[in-house]
XYZ file of N, CA, C and O in Angstrom:
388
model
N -164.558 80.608 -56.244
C -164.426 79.167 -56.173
C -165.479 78.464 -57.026
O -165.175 77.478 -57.697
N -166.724 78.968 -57.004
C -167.998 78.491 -58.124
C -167.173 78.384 -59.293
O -166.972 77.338 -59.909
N -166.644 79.659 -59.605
C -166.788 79.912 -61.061
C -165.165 78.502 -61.545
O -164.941 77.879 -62.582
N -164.480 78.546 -60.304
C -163.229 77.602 -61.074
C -164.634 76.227 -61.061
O -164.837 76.065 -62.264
N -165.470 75.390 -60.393
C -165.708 74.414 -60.120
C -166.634 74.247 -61.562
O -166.773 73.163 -62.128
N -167.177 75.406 -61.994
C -167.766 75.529 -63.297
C -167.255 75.233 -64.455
O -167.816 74.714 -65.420
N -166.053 75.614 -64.324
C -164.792 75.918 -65.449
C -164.546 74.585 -65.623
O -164.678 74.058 -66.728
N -164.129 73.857 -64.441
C -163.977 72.559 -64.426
C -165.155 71.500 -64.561
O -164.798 70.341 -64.350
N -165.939 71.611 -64.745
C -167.297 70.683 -65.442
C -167.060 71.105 -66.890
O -167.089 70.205 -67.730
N -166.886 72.045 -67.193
C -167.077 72.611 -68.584
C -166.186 71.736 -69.578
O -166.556 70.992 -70.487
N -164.636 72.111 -69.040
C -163.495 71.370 -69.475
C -163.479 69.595 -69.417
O -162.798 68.851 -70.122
N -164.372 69.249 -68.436
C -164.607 67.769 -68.184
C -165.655 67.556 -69.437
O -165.293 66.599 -70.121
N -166.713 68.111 -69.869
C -167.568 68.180 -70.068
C -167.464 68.326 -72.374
O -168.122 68.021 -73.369
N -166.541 68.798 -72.093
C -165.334 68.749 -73.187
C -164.822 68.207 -73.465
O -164.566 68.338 -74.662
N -164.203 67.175 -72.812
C -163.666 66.091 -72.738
C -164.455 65.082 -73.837
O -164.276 64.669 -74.983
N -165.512 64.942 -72.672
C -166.623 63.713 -72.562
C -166.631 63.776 -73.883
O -166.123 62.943 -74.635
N -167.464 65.205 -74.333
C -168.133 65.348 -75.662
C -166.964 64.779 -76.996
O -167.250 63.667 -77.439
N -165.924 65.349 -77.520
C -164.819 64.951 -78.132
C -164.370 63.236 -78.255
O -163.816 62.633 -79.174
N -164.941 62.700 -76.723
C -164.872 60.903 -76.689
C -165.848 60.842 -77.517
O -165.630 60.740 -78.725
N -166.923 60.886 -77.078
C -168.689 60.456 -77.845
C -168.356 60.775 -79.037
O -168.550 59.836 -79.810
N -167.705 62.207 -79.795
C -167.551 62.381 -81.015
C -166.937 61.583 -81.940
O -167.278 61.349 -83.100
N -165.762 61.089 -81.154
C -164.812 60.265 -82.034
C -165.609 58.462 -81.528
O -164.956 57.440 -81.741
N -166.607 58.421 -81.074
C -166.794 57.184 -81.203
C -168.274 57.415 -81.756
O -168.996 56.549 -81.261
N -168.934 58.196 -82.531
C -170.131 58.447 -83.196
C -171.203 58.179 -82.515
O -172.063 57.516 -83.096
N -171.451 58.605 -81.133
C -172.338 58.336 -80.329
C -173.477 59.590 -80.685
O -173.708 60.348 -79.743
N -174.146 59.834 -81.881
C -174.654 61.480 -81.548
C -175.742 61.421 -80.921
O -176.231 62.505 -80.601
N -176.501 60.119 -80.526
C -177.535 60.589 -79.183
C -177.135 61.355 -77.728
O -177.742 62.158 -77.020
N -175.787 60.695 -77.637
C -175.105 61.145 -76.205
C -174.317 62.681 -76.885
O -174.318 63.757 -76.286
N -173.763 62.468 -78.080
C -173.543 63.847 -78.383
C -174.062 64.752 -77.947
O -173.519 65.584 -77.220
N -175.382 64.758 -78.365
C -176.396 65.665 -78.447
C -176.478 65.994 -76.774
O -176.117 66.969 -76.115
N -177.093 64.777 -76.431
C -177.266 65.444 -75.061
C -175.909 66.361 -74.189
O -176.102 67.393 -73.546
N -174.607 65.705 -74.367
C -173.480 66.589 -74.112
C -173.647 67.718 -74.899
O -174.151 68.699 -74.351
N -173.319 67.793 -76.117
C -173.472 69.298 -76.319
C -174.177 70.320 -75.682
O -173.744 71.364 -75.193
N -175.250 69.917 -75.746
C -176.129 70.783 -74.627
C -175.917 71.080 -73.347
O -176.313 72.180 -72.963
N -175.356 70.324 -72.545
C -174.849 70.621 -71.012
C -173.811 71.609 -71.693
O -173.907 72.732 -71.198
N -173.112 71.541 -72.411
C -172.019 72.558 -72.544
C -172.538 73.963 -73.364
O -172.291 75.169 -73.380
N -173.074 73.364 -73.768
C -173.655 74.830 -74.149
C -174.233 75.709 -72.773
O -173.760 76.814 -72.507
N -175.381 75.036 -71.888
C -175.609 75.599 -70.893
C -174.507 75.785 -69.955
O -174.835 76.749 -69.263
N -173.542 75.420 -69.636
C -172.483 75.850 -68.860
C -172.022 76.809 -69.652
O -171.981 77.899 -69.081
N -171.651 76.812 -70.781
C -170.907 77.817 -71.544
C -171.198 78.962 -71.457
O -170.488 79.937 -71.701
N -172.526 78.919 -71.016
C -173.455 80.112 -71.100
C -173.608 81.225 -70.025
O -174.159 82.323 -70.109
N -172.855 80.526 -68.820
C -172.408 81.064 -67.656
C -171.328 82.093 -67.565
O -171.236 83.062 -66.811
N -170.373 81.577 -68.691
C -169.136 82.234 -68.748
C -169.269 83.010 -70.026
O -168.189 83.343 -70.514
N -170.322 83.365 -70.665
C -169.978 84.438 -71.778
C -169.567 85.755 -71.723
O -169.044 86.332 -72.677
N -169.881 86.485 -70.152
C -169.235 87.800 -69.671
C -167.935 87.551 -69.497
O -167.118 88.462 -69.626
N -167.639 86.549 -69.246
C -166.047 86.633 -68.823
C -164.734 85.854 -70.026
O -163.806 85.075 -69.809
N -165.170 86.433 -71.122
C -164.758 85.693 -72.306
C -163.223 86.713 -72.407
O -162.190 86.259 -72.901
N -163.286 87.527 -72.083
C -161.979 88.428 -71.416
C -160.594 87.778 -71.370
O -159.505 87.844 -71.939
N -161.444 86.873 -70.036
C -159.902 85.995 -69.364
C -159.687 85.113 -70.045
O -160.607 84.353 -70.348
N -157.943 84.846 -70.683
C -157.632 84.404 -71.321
C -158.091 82.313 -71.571
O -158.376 81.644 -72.564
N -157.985 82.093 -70.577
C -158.736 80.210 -70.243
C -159.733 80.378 -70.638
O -159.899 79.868 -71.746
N -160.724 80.996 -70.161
C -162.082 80.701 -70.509
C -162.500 81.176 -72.300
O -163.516 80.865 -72.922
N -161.564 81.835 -72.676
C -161.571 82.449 -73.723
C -160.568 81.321 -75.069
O -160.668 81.516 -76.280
N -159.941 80.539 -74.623
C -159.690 79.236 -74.840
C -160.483 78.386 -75.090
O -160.697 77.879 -76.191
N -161.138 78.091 -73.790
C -162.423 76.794 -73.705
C -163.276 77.520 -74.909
O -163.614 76.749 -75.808
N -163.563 78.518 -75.014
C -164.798 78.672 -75.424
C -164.295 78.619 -77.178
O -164.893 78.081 -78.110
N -162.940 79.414 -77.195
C -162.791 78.946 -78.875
C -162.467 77.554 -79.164
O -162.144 77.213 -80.302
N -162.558 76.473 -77.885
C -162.743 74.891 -78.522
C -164.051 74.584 -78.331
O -164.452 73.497 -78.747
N -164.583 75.116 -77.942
C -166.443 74.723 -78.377
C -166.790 74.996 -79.892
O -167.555 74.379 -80.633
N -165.812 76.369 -80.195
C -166.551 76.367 -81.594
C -165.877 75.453 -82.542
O -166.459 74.946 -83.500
N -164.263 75.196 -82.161
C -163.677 74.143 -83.105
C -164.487 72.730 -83.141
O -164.596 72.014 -84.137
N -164.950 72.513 -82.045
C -165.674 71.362 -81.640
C -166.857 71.192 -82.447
O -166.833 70.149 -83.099
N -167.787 71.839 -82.583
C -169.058 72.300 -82.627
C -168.890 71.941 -84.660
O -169.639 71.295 -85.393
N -167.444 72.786 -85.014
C -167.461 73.214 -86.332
C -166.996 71.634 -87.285
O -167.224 71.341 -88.459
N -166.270 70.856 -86.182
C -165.870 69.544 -86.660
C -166.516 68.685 -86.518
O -166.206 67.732 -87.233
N -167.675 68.477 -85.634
C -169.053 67.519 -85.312
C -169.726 68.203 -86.558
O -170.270 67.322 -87.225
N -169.869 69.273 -87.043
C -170.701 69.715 -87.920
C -170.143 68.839 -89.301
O -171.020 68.297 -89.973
N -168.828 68.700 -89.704
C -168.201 68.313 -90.619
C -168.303 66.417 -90.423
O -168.508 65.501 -91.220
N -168.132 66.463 -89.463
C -168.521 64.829 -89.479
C -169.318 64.266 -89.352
O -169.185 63.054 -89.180
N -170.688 64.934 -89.378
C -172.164 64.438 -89.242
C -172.545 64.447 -90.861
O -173.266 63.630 -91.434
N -171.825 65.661 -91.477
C -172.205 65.929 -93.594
C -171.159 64.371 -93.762
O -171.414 63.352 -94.404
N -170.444 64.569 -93.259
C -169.654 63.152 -93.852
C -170.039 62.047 -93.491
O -169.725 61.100 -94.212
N -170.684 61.839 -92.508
C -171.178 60.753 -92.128
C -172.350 60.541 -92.975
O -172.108 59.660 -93.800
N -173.728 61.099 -93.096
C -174.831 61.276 -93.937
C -174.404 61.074 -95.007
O -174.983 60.217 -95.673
N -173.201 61.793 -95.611
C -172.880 61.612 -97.702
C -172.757 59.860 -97.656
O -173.448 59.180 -98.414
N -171.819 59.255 -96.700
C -171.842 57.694 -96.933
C -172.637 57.095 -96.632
O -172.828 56.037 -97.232
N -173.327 57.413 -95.755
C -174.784 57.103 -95.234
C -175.679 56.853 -96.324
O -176.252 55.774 -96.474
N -175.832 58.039 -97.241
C -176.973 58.509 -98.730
C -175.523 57.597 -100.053
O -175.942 57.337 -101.181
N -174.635 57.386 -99.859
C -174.129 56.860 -100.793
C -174.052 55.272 -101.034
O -174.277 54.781 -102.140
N -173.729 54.552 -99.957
C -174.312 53.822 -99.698
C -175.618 52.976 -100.167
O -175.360 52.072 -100.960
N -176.444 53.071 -99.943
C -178.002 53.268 -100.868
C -178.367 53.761 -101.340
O -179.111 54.537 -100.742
N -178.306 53.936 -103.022
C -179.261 54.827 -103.285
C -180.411 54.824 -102.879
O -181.042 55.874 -102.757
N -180.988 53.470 -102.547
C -182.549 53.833 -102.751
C -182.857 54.765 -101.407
O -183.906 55.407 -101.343
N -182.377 54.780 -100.886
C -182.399 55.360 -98.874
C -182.813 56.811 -99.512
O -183.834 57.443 -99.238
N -181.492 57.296 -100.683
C -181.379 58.716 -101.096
C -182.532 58.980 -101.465
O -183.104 59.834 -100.788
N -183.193 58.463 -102.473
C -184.280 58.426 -103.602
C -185.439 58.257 -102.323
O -186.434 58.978 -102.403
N -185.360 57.623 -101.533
C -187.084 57.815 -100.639
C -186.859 58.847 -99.877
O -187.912 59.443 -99.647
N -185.630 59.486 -99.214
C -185.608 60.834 -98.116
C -185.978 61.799 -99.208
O -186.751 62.696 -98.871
N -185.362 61.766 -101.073
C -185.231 63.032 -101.474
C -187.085 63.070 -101.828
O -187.588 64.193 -101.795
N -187.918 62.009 -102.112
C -189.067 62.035 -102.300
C -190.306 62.437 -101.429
O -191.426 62.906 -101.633
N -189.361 61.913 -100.074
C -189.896 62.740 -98.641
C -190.590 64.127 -98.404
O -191.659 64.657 -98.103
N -188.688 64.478 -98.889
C -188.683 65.888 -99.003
C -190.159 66.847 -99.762
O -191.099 67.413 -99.203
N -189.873 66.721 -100.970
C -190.621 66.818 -102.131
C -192.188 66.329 -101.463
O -193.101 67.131 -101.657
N -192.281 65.970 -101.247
C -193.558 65.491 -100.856
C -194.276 66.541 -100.061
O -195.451 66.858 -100.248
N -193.515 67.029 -99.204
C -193.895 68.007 -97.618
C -194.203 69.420 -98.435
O -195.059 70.259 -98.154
N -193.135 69.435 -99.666
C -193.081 71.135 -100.054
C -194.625 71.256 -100.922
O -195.025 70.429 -101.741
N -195.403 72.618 -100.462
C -196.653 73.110 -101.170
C -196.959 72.380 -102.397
O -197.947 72.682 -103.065
């Protein structure tokens, strides 16, 4: 009974994250991702059973499309201004030896 009540935060929890995503919230992202990661983390022995083995290949679709829309978000972000580009890339440069 734990493990369904788990399953079901996880999947809620999935939810949530996918809203925040599509409305560019990545402070709350962030913090969701992380609850799901730690729940996720519960169920990695049992990646077997076919549901949980589901959920878990939409964490990585999830995970792999927040990854793609954070580079896309940043390119218009840095395109946008150059000058924004020109002081982060001087940043950079600055820190290295």
């Amino acid at each position: 009974m734990a493990m369904m009540k788990g399953l079901q935060m996880l999947v809620n929890a999935l939810t949530q994250l996918q809203d925040l995503i599509q409305e560019t919230k990545y402070r709350e992202v962030a913090q969701t991702l992380a609850a799901v990661k730690q729940i996720s983390a519960s169920f990695k022995s049992y990646r077997g059973i076919p549901r949980i083995n589901r959920v878990w290949k939409q964490i990585q679709e999830i995970q792999g499309q927040l990854k793609a829309q954070i580079d896309a978000d940043l390119d218009v972000f840095y395109l946008q201004d150059t000058s924004k580009q020109s002081n982060h890339l001087s940043s950079r440069t600055a820190a290295l030896p």
